[in-house]
Amino acid sequence: MNIILAFALLFTSQVVSAQCFESTIQSPSPFMGNNEEVFKLADGSLWEVKYEYEYLYEYYPSVTVCPNESFMIIGGKKLNIASLGNEQVSSNQVPSSQYIESYVDGEFSGFEGETVLKLANGQIWQQSEYWYHYHYSYSPKVIVFQSNGQYKIQVEGIEKSVGVTRIK
């Protein structure tokens, strides 16, 4: 009986490990590991932390991602995650499985409720989800993606992604 149980455990761990892969978080840097934090892996795929509140403060950490199980392991901790897209695009629309990566064109002072963001790629987005947060930065990197039918923007240096509507 113990041999059968040992074989079953070995087989299960091999199946789980075959469905997982190793990678590195490229942005944001540092990665915090908190709810709704959007991050990009070395392969360019975009992910979001779900229902977690860690204070990891890791620069380019190595991770084990298990997409079929919706979690990743980082520094011995298991975090719930969700995939947001796998391809970067530069078109006028952002399909649900893709995202746009750019920079704010000039100064950024945070979100004030209806903040308008002009991006270096020429697009203009306006904050549609009320949230106030002061954060000064010059030309921070941004990622615009679609989540649950709504466009969101993740600004480098701010953990929370904010709902936006495209103006141009």
Short mmCIF file of N, CA and C in Angstrom, two decimals:
data_model
loop_
_atom_site.label_atom_id
_atom_site.label_comp_id
_atom_site.label_asym_id
_atom_site.label_seq_id
_atom_site.Cartn_x
_atom_site.Cartn_y
_atom_site.Cartn_z
N MET A 1 0.82 -1.20 0.00
CA MET A 1 0.00 0.00 0.00
C MET A 1 0.86 1.26 0.00
N ASN A 2 1.94 1.28 0.78
CA ASN A 2 2.83 2.43 0.83
C ASN A 2 3.54 2.65 -0.49
N ILE A 3 3.87 1.59 -1.21
CA ILE A 3 4.52 1.71 -2.51
C ILE A 3 3.59 2.37 -3.51
N ILE A 4 2.32 1.98 -3.48
CA ILE A 4 1.33 2.57 -4.39
C ILE A 4 1.15 4.05 -4.08
N LEU A 5 1.06 4.40 -2.80
CA LEU A 5 0.91 5.79 -2.40
C LEU A 5 2.14 6.61 -2.81
N ALA A 6 3.33 6.07 -2.61
CA ALA A 6 4.55 6.77 -3.00
C ALA A 6 4.60 7.00 -4.50
N PHE A 7 4.21 6.00 -5.29
CA PHE A 7 4.19 6.13 -6.75
C PHE A 7 3.18 7.19 -7.17
N ALA A 8 2.00 7.20 -6.54
CA ALA A 8 0.96 8.19 -6.87
C ALA A 8 1.46 9.60 -6.56
N LEU A 9 2.12 9.78 -5.44
CA LEU A 9 2.65 11.10 -5.08
C LEU A 9 3.74 11.54 -6.05
N LEU A 10 4.63 10.63 -6.43
CA LEU A 10 5.68 10.93 -7.39
C LEU A 10 5.09 11.30 -8.74
N PHE A 11 4.11 10.53 -9.22
CA PHE A 11 3.46 10.80 -10.51
C PHE A 11 2.76 12.16 -10.49
N THR A 12 2.03 12.46 -9.40
CA THR A 12 1.31 13.74 -9.28
C THR A 12 2.27 14.91 -9.29
N SER A 13 3.39 14.80 -8.58
CA SER A 13 4.35 15.92 -8.55
C SER A 13 4.99 16.13 -9.91
N GLN A 14 5.21 15.04 -10.69
CA GLN A 14 5.77 15.18 -12.02
C GLN A 14 4.79 15.85 -12.96
N VAL A 15 3.49 15.53 -12.84
CA VAL A 15 2.47 16.15 -13.69
C VAL A 15 2.37 17.63 -13.37
N VAL A 16 2.34 17.99 -12.08
CA VAL A 16 2.26 19.40 -11.70
C VAL A 16 3.48 20.15 -12.18
N SER A 17 4.68 19.57 -11.99
CA SER A 17 5.88 20.28 -12.41
C SER A 17 5.95 20.43 -13.92
N ALA A 18 5.36 19.49 -14.68
CA ALA A 18 5.34 19.60 -16.14
C ALA A 18 4.44 20.74 -16.60
N GLN A 19 3.46 21.12 -15.78
CA GLN A 19 2.54 22.20 -16.13
C GLN A 19 3.04 23.55 -15.65
N CYS A 20 4.15 23.58 -14.95
CA CYS A 20 4.72 24.82 -14.43
C CYS A 20 5.99 25.16 -15.21
N PHE A 21 6.40 26.42 -15.11
CA PHE A 21 7.64 26.83 -15.77
C PHE A 21 8.35 27.87 -14.94
N GLU A 22 9.64 27.97 -15.16
CA GLU A 22 10.49 28.94 -14.46
C GLU A 22 10.58 30.21 -15.28
N SER A 23 10.61 31.36 -14.61
CA SER A 23 10.76 32.64 -15.31
C SER A 23 11.29 33.68 -14.34
N THR A 24 11.36 34.91 -14.82
CA THR A 24 11.80 36.04 -14.02
C THR A 24 10.81 37.17 -14.22
N ILE A 25 10.46 37.88 -13.16
CA ILE A 25 9.59 39.05 -13.27
C ILE A 25 10.44 40.22 -13.75
N GLN A 26 10.08 40.78 -14.91
CA GLN A 26 10.83 41.89 -15.51
C GLN A 26 10.35 43.25 -15.03
N SER A 27 9.05 43.38 -14.80
CA SER A 27 8.51 44.64 -14.28
C SER A 27 7.23 44.32 -13.55
N PRO A 28 6.87 45.09 -12.54
CA PRO A 28 7.57 46.26 -12.04
C PRO A 28 8.81 45.84 -11.24
N SER A 29 9.63 46.81 -11.02
CA SER A 29 10.82 46.56 -10.22
C SER A 29 10.96 47.70 -9.22
N PRO A 30 10.75 47.44 -7.97
CA PRO A 30 10.62 46.14 -7.34
C PRO A 30 9.21 45.58 -7.45
N PHE A 31 9.11 44.25 -7.39
CA PHE A 31 7.83 43.55 -7.36
C PHE A 31 7.43 43.40 -5.90
N MET A 32 6.17 43.75 -5.60
CA MET A 32 5.71 43.74 -4.21
C MET A 32 4.91 42.48 -3.86
N GLY A 33 4.06 42.01 -4.78
CA GLY A 33 3.25 40.83 -4.52
C GLY A 33 1.92 41.13 -3.87
N ASN A 34 1.33 42.27 -4.18
CA ASN A 34 0.05 42.66 -3.60
C ASN A 34 -1.10 42.55 -4.59
N ASN A 35 -2.30 42.46 -4.07
CA ASN A 35 -3.52 42.31 -4.86
C ASN A 35 -3.58 43.34 -5.99
N GLU A 36 -3.93 42.88 -7.19
CA GLU A 36 -4.10 43.68 -8.40
C GLU A 36 -2.79 44.22 -8.97
N GLU A 37 -1.64 43.83 -8.42
CA GLU A 37 -0.38 44.26 -9.01
C GLU A 37 -0.18 43.51 -10.33
N VAL A 38 0.06 44.25 -11.38
CA VAL A 38 0.29 43.68 -12.70
C VAL A 38 1.79 43.53 -12.90
N PHE A 39 2.19 42.38 -13.45
CA PHE A 39 3.62 42.15 -13.67
C PHE A 39 3.85 41.46 -15.00
N LYS A 40 5.05 41.68 -15.54
CA LYS A 40 5.42 41.10 -16.82
C LYS A 40 6.58 40.14 -16.61
N LEU A 41 6.44 38.94 -17.19
CA LEU A 41 7.49 37.93 -17.11
C LEU A 41 8.50 38.11 -18.24
N ALA A 42 9.60 37.40 -18.15
CA ALA A 42 10.67 37.49 -19.15
C ALA A 42 10.19 37.13 -20.55
N ASP A 43 9.16 36.28 -20.67
CA ASP A 43 8.65 35.90 -22.00
C ASP A 43 7.68 36.93 -22.57
N GLY A 44 7.42 38.02 -21.83
CA GLY A 44 6.52 39.07 -22.29
C GLY A 44 5.08 38.89 -21.85
N SER A 45 4.76 37.78 -21.21
CA SER A 45 3.37 37.55 -20.77
C SER A 45 3.04 38.45 -19.58
N LEU A 46 1.78 38.83 -19.51
CA LEU A 46 1.29 39.77 -18.51
C LEU A 46 0.39 39.02 -17.52
N TRP A 47 0.60 39.27 -16.23
CA TRP A 47 -0.11 38.57 -15.16
C TRP A 47 -0.56 39.57 -14.10
N GLU A 48 -1.53 39.16 -13.28
CA GLU A 48 -2.01 40.00 -12.18
C GLU A 48 -2.07 39.17 -10.91
N VAL A 49 -1.60 39.74 -9.81
CA VAL A 49 -1.69 39.09 -8.50
C VAL A 49 -3.14 39.19 -8.04
N LYS A 50 -3.67 38.11 -7.51
CA LYS A 50 -5.06 38.07 -7.06
C LYS A 50 -5.15 37.73 -5.57
N TYR A 51 -5.81 38.58 -4.81
CA TYR A 51 -6.17 38.33 -3.42
C TYR A 51 -4.97 38.04 -2.51
N GLU A 52 -3.86 38.69 -2.78
CA GLU A 52 -2.66 38.50 -1.96
C GLU A 52 -2.19 39.86 -1.46
N TYR A 53 -1.62 39.88 -0.26
CA TYR A 53 -1.08 41.11 0.32
C TYR A 53 0.26 40.80 0.98
N GLU A 54 1.29 40.79 0.16
CA GLU A 54 2.65 40.52 0.62
C GLU A 54 3.45 41.82 0.51
N TYR A 55 4.57 41.83 1.15
CA TYR A 55 5.51 42.95 0.99
C TYR A 55 6.85 42.32 0.64
N LEU A 56 6.98 41.90 -0.61
CA LEU A 56 8.16 41.15 -1.03
C LEU A 56 9.33 42.06 -1.38
N TYR A 57 9.06 43.17 -2.06
CA TYR A 57 10.08 44.13 -2.45
C TYR A 57 11.27 43.43 -3.11
N GLU A 58 10.98 42.71 -4.21
CA GLU A 58 12.00 41.93 -4.92
C GLU A 58 12.32 42.57 -6.26
N TYR A 59 13.60 42.65 -6.59
CA TYR A 59 14.05 43.15 -7.89
C TYR A 59 14.32 41.96 -8.81
N TYR A 60 13.59 41.89 -9.92
CA TYR A 60 13.74 40.84 -10.94
C TYR A 60 13.79 39.44 -10.34
N PRO A 61 12.79 39.09 -9.54
CA PRO A 61 12.84 37.78 -8.87
C PRO A 61 12.59 36.61 -9.82
N SER A 62 13.20 35.49 -9.50
CA SER A 62 12.92 34.24 -10.20
C SER A 62 11.65 33.65 -9.61
N VAL A 63 10.80 33.11 -10.49
CA VAL A 63 9.52 32.56 -10.05
C VAL A 63 9.26 31.24 -10.76
N THR A 64 8.40 30.43 -10.16
CA THR A 64 7.85 29.24 -10.79
C THR A 64 6.38 29.53 -11.00
N VAL A 65 5.94 29.53 -12.26
CA VAL A 65 4.57 29.87 -12.60
C VAL A 65 3.83 28.60 -13.00
N CYS A 66 2.66 28.41 -12.41
CA CYS A 66 1.80 27.26 -12.71
C CYS A 66 0.48 27.80 -13.25
N PRO A 67 0.42 28.11 -14.55
CA PRO A 67 -0.76 28.78 -15.11
C PRO A 67 -2.05 27.97 -15.01
N ASN A 68 -1.98 26.65 -15.13
CA ASN A 68 -3.19 25.83 -15.04
C ASN A 68 -3.78 25.82 -13.64
N GLU A 69 -2.96 26.09 -12.66
CA GLU A 69 -3.40 26.12 -11.26
C GLU A 69 -3.58 27.55 -10.76
N SER A 70 -3.25 28.55 -11.58
CA SER A 70 -3.41 29.97 -11.25
C SER A 70 -2.61 30.39 -10.02
N PHE A 71 -1.36 29.94 -9.94
CA PHE A 71 -0.50 30.40 -8.86
C PHE A 71 0.94 30.44 -9.34
N MET A 72 1.76 31.14 -8.55
CA MET A 72 3.20 31.12 -8.78
C MET A 72 3.88 31.03 -7.42
N ILE A 73 5.12 30.57 -7.46
CA ILE A 73 5.91 30.46 -6.25
C ILE A 73 7.08 31.43 -6.38
N ILE A 74 7.23 32.27 -5.36
CA ILE A 74 8.29 33.26 -5.34
C ILE A 74 8.85 33.31 -3.92
N GLY A 75 10.14 33.10 -3.80
CA GLY A 75 10.77 33.15 -2.48
C GLY A 75 10.12 32.23 -1.47
N GLY A 76 9.67 31.05 -1.90
CA GLY A 76 9.03 30.10 -0.99
C GLY A 76 7.59 30.41 -0.67
N LYS A 77 7.02 31.46 -1.26
CA LYS A 77 5.63 31.83 -1.02
C LYS A 77 4.80 31.53 -2.26
N LYS A 78 3.57 31.09 -2.04
CA LYS A 78 2.64 30.78 -3.13
C LYS A 78 1.67 31.95 -3.26
N LEU A 79 1.60 32.54 -4.46
CA LEU A 79 0.70 33.67 -4.72
C LEU A 79 -0.30 33.30 -5.79
N ASN A 80 -1.56 33.66 -5.60
CA ASN A 80 -2.58 33.47 -6.62
C ASN A 80 -2.39 34.50 -7.72
N ILE A 81 -2.49 34.06 -8.98
CA ILE A 81 -2.29 34.95 -10.12
C ILE A 81 -3.32 34.65 -11.22
N ALA A 82 -3.47 35.58 -12.15
CA ALA A 82 -4.32 35.39 -13.33
C ALA A 82 -3.60 35.96 -14.54
N SER A 83 -3.70 35.26 -15.66
CA SER A 83 -3.08 35.72 -16.90
C SER A 83 -3.89 36.88 -17.49
N LEU A 84 -3.20 37.91 -17.98
CA LEU A 84 -3.87 39.05 -18.60
C LEU A 84 -3.61 39.13 -20.10
N GLY A 85 -2.59 38.47 -20.58
CA GLY A 85 -2.30 38.53 -22.01
C GLY A 85 -0.91 38.05 -22.30
N ASN A 86 -0.71 37.67 -23.54
CA ASN A 86 0.57 37.09 -23.90
C ASN A 86 1.31 37.83 -24.99
N GLU A 87 0.69 38.82 -25.62
CA GLU A 87 1.36 39.50 -26.71
C GLU A 87 1.25 41.01 -26.55
N GLN A 88 2.32 41.70 -26.85
CA GLN A 88 2.29 43.15 -26.87
C GLN A 88 1.85 43.59 -28.26
N VAL A 89 0.99 44.61 -28.34
CA VAL A 89 0.53 45.11 -29.64
C VAL A 89 0.69 46.62 -29.68
N SER A 90 0.62 47.17 -30.88
CA SER A 90 0.72 48.62 -31.01
C SER A 90 -0.46 49.16 -31.81
N SER A 91 -1.50 48.38 -31.97
CA SER A 91 -2.67 48.82 -32.74
C SER A 91 -3.52 49.80 -31.94
N ASN A 92 -4.59 50.28 -32.56
CA ASN A 92 -5.47 51.25 -31.91
C ASN A 92 -6.35 50.62 -30.84
N GLN A 93 -6.60 49.35 -30.94
CA GLN A 93 -7.42 48.66 -29.94
C GLN A 93 -6.53 47.72 -29.14
N VAL A 94 -7.02 47.32 -27.98
CA VAL A 94 -6.28 46.38 -27.15
C VAL A 94 -7.14 45.14 -27.00
N PRO A 95 -6.92 44.10 -27.82
CA PRO A 95 -7.68 42.86 -27.66
C PRO A 95 -7.50 42.31 -26.26
N SER A 96 -8.48 41.54 -25.77
CA SER A 96 -8.48 41.09 -24.39
C SER A 96 -7.26 40.26 -24.02
N SER A 97 -6.62 39.60 -24.97
CA SER A 97 -5.47 38.77 -24.64
C SER A 97 -4.16 39.49 -24.92
N GLN A 98 -4.19 40.81 -25.16
CA GLN A 98 -2.98 41.55 -25.49
C GLN A 98 -2.89 42.82 -24.66
N TYR A 99 -1.76 43.50 -24.78
CA TYR A 99 -1.56 44.72 -24.02
C TYR A 99 -0.67 45.69 -24.79
N ILE A 100 -0.67 46.93 -24.34
CA ILE A 100 0.18 47.97 -24.92
C ILE A 100 1.14 48.44 -23.84
N GLU A 101 2.40 48.58 -24.22
CA GLU A 101 3.41 49.05 -23.30
C GLU A 101 3.98 50.34 -23.87
N SER A 102 4.01 51.40 -23.05
CA SER A 102 4.51 52.68 -23.50
C SER A 102 5.04 53.44 -22.29
N TYR A 103 5.15 54.76 -22.43
CA TYR A 103 5.59 55.65 -21.36
C TYR A 103 4.66 56.85 -21.31
N VAL A 104 4.50 57.45 -20.13
CA VAL A 104 3.79 58.72 -20.03
C VAL A 104 4.65 59.75 -20.74
N ASP A 105 4.04 60.58 -21.55
CA ASP A 105 4.76 61.62 -22.29
C ASP A 105 4.97 62.82 -21.36
N GLY A 106 6.07 62.81 -20.61
CA GLY A 106 6.39 63.92 -19.71
C GLY A 106 6.13 63.59 -18.26
N GLU A 107 5.73 64.63 -17.50
CA GLU A 107 5.54 64.49 -16.05
C GLU A 107 4.27 63.74 -15.71
N PHE A 108 4.33 63.00 -14.62
CA PHE A 108 3.18 62.28 -14.08
C PHE A 108 3.12 62.58 -12.60
N SER A 109 1.95 63.02 -12.12
CA SER A 109 1.80 63.39 -10.71
C SER A 109 0.84 62.49 -9.95
N GLY A 110 0.46 61.37 -10.54
CA GLY A 110 -0.43 60.45 -9.86
C GLY A 110 -1.84 60.53 -10.42
N PHE A 111 -2.77 59.95 -9.69
CA PHE A 111 -4.17 59.90 -10.10
C PHE A 111 -5.00 60.82 -9.22
N GLU A 112 -5.87 61.61 -9.86
CA GLU A 112 -6.69 62.58 -9.12
C GLU A 112 -8.18 62.39 -9.35
N GLY A 113 -8.59 61.29 -9.96
CA GLY A 113 -10.01 61.04 -10.17
C GLY A 113 -10.40 61.02 -11.63
N GLU A 114 -9.90 61.97 -12.42
CA GLU A 114 -10.19 62.03 -13.85
C GLU A 114 -8.91 62.38 -14.62
N THR A 115 -7.79 61.88 -14.14
CA THR A 115 -6.49 62.18 -14.73
C THR A 115 -6.43 61.77 -16.20
N VAL A 116 -5.88 62.65 -17.03
CA VAL A 116 -5.67 62.37 -18.45
C VAL A 116 -4.19 62.05 -18.64
N LEU A 117 -3.92 60.93 -19.32
CA LEU A 117 -2.55 60.50 -19.54
C LEU A 117 -2.25 60.46 -21.03
N LYS A 118 -1.30 61.29 -21.47
CA LYS A 118 -0.84 61.24 -22.85
C LYS A 118 0.38 60.33 -22.86
N LEU A 119 0.35 59.32 -23.74
CA LEU A 119 1.44 58.37 -23.82
C LEU A 119 2.41 58.71 -24.94
N ALA A 120 3.62 58.21 -24.83
CA ALA A 120 4.65 58.46 -25.84
C ALA A 120 4.27 57.91 -27.21
N ASN A 121 3.39 56.90 -27.26
CA ASN A 121 2.96 56.32 -28.53
C ASN A 121 1.83 57.14 -29.19
N GLY A 122 1.43 58.28 -28.57
CA GLY A 122 0.40 59.15 -29.13
C GLY A 122 -1.00 58.91 -28.59
N GLN A 123 -1.20 57.82 -27.89
CA GLN A 123 -2.52 57.53 -27.33
C GLN A 123 -2.78 58.43 -26.12
N ILE A 124 -4.08 58.71 -25.90
CA ILE A 124 -4.49 59.49 -24.74
C ILE A 124 -5.56 58.69 -24.00
N TRP A 125 -5.35 58.50 -22.71
CA TRP A 125 -6.26 57.73 -21.87
C TRP A 125 -6.70 58.59 -20.69
N GLN A 126 -7.96 58.42 -20.26
CA GLN A 126 -8.46 59.17 -19.10
C GLN A 126 -8.90 58.19 -18.03
N GLN A 127 -8.56 58.52 -16.80
CA GLN A 127 -8.93 57.72 -15.65
C GLN A 127 -10.45 57.62 -15.57
N SER A 128 -10.98 56.39 -15.47
CA SER A 128 -12.43 56.19 -15.39
C SER A 128 -12.85 55.60 -14.04
N GLU A 129 -11.90 55.14 -13.29
CA GLU A 129 -12.15 54.57 -11.97
C GLU A 129 -11.63 55.55 -10.93
N TYR A 130 -12.49 56.02 -10.05
CA TYR A 130 -12.03 57.03 -9.10
C TYR A 130 -11.04 56.40 -8.12
N TRP A 131 -9.89 57.05 -8.03
CA TRP A 131 -8.86 56.69 -7.06
C TRP A 131 -7.89 57.84 -7.00
N TYR A 132 -7.54 58.26 -5.81
CA TYR A 132 -6.58 59.35 -5.65
C TYR A 132 -5.29 58.77 -5.09
N HIS A 133 -4.19 59.10 -5.76
CA HIS A 133 -2.89 58.66 -5.28
C HIS A 133 -1.83 59.59 -5.88
N TYR A 134 -1.08 60.27 -5.02
CA TYR A 134 0.00 61.14 -5.50
C TYR A 134 1.27 60.32 -5.68
N HIS A 135 1.89 60.47 -6.85
CA HIS A 135 3.17 59.81 -7.12
C HIS A 135 3.83 60.57 -8.26
N TYR A 136 4.87 61.32 -7.96
CA TYR A 136 5.55 62.07 -9.03
C TYR A 136 6.59 61.19 -9.70
N SER A 137 6.60 61.27 -11.03
CA SER A 137 7.59 60.56 -11.82
C SER A 137 7.68 61.22 -13.19
N TYR A 138 8.84 61.18 -13.78
CA TYR A 138 8.98 61.73 -15.13
C TYR A 138 9.03 60.58 -16.12
N SER A 139 8.07 60.56 -17.03
CA SER A 139 7.97 59.58 -18.10
C SER A 139 8.01 58.13 -17.61
N PRO A 140 7.14 57.78 -16.64
CA PRO A 140 7.15 56.39 -16.17
C PRO A 140 6.60 55.43 -17.22
N LYS A 141 7.05 54.22 -17.16
CA LYS A 141 6.58 53.16 -18.04
C LYS A 141 5.14 52.80 -17.66
N VAL A 142 4.29 52.50 -18.66
CA VAL A 142 2.91 52.10 -18.41
C VAL A 142 2.57 50.86 -19.23
N ILE A 143 1.62 50.11 -18.73
CA ILE A 143 1.05 48.97 -19.45
C ILE A 143 -0.46 49.16 -19.43
N VAL A 144 -1.09 49.15 -20.62
CA VAL A 144 -2.54 49.24 -20.74
C VAL A 144 -3.02 47.85 -21.15
N PHE A 145 -3.99 47.33 -20.42
CA PHE A 145 -4.50 45.99 -20.69
C PHE A 145 -6.00 45.95 -20.41
N GLN A 146 -6.63 44.86 -20.82
CA GLN A 146 -8.06 44.70 -20.59
C GLN A 146 -8.26 43.61 -19.54
N SER A 147 -9.10 43.90 -18.55
CA SER A 147 -9.40 42.96 -17.48
C SER A 147 -10.88 43.05 -17.16
N ASN A 148 -11.57 41.93 -17.24
CA ASN A 148 -13.02 41.88 -16.97
C ASN A 148 -13.79 42.90 -17.79
N GLY A 149 -13.43 43.03 -19.07
CA GLY A 149 -14.15 43.93 -19.98
C GLY A 149 -13.83 45.40 -19.81
N GLN A 150 -12.88 45.73 -18.97
CA GLN A 150 -12.53 47.13 -18.72
C GLN A 150 -11.04 47.33 -19.00
N TYR A 151 -10.69 48.47 -19.59
CA TYR A 151 -9.28 48.80 -19.78
C TYR A 151 -8.71 49.31 -18.47
N LYS A 152 -7.48 48.91 -18.19
CA LYS A 152 -6.78 49.36 -16.99
C LYS A 152 -5.38 49.78 -17.38
N ILE A 153 -4.81 50.65 -16.56
CA ILE A 153 -3.44 51.08 -16.79
C ILE A 153 -2.63 50.83 -15.52
N GLN A 154 -1.45 50.29 -15.71
CA GLN A 154 -0.51 50.07 -14.62
C GLN A 154 0.65 51.02 -14.86
N VAL A 155 0.89 51.92 -13.92
CA VAL A 155 1.98 52.90 -14.04
C VAL A 155 3.13 52.42 -13.16
N GLU A 156 4.33 52.43 -13.72
CA GLU A 156 5.52 52.02 -12.99
C GLU A 156 5.64 52.83 -11.69
N GLY A 157 5.87 52.13 -10.60
CA GLY A 157 6.01 52.80 -9.30
C GLY A 157 4.73 52.83 -8.49
N ILE A 158 3.59 52.41 -9.11
CA ILE A 158 2.31 52.36 -8.41
C ILE A 158 1.82 50.93 -8.48
N GLU A 159 1.52 50.35 -7.34
CA GLU A 159 1.12 48.94 -7.28
C GLU A 159 -0.25 48.68 -7.89
N LYS A 160 -1.18 49.61 -7.73
CA LYS A 160 -2.57 49.40 -8.17
C LYS A 160 -2.74 49.78 -9.63
N SER A 161 -3.45 48.95 -10.37
CA SER A 161 -3.83 49.33 -11.74
C SER A 161 -5.17 50.06 -11.65
N VAL A 162 -5.38 51.03 -12.54
CA VAL A 162 -6.53 51.92 -12.47
C VAL A 162 -7.32 51.84 -13.78
N GLY A 163 -8.64 51.84 -13.69
CA GLY A 163 -9.51 51.81 -14.86
C GLY A 163 -9.35 53.07 -15.69
N VAL A 164 -9.29 52.91 -17.02
CA VAL A 164 -9.14 54.04 -17.94
C VAL A 164 -10.03 53.86 -19.16
N THR A 165 -10.29 54.96 -19.85
CA THR A 165 -11.03 54.98 -21.11
C THR A 165 -10.15 55.68 -22.14
N ARG A 166 -10.12 55.13 -23.33
CA ARG A 166 -9.28 55.73 -24.36
C ARG A 166 -9.99 56.92 -24.99
N ILE A 167 -9.30 58.07 -25.05
CA ILE A 167 -9.80 59.29 -25.67
C ILE A 167 -9.30 59.37 -27.10
N LYS A 168 -8.04 59.04 -27.32
CA LYS A 168 -7.44 59.09 -28.67
C LYS A 168 -6.46 57.95 -28.83
#
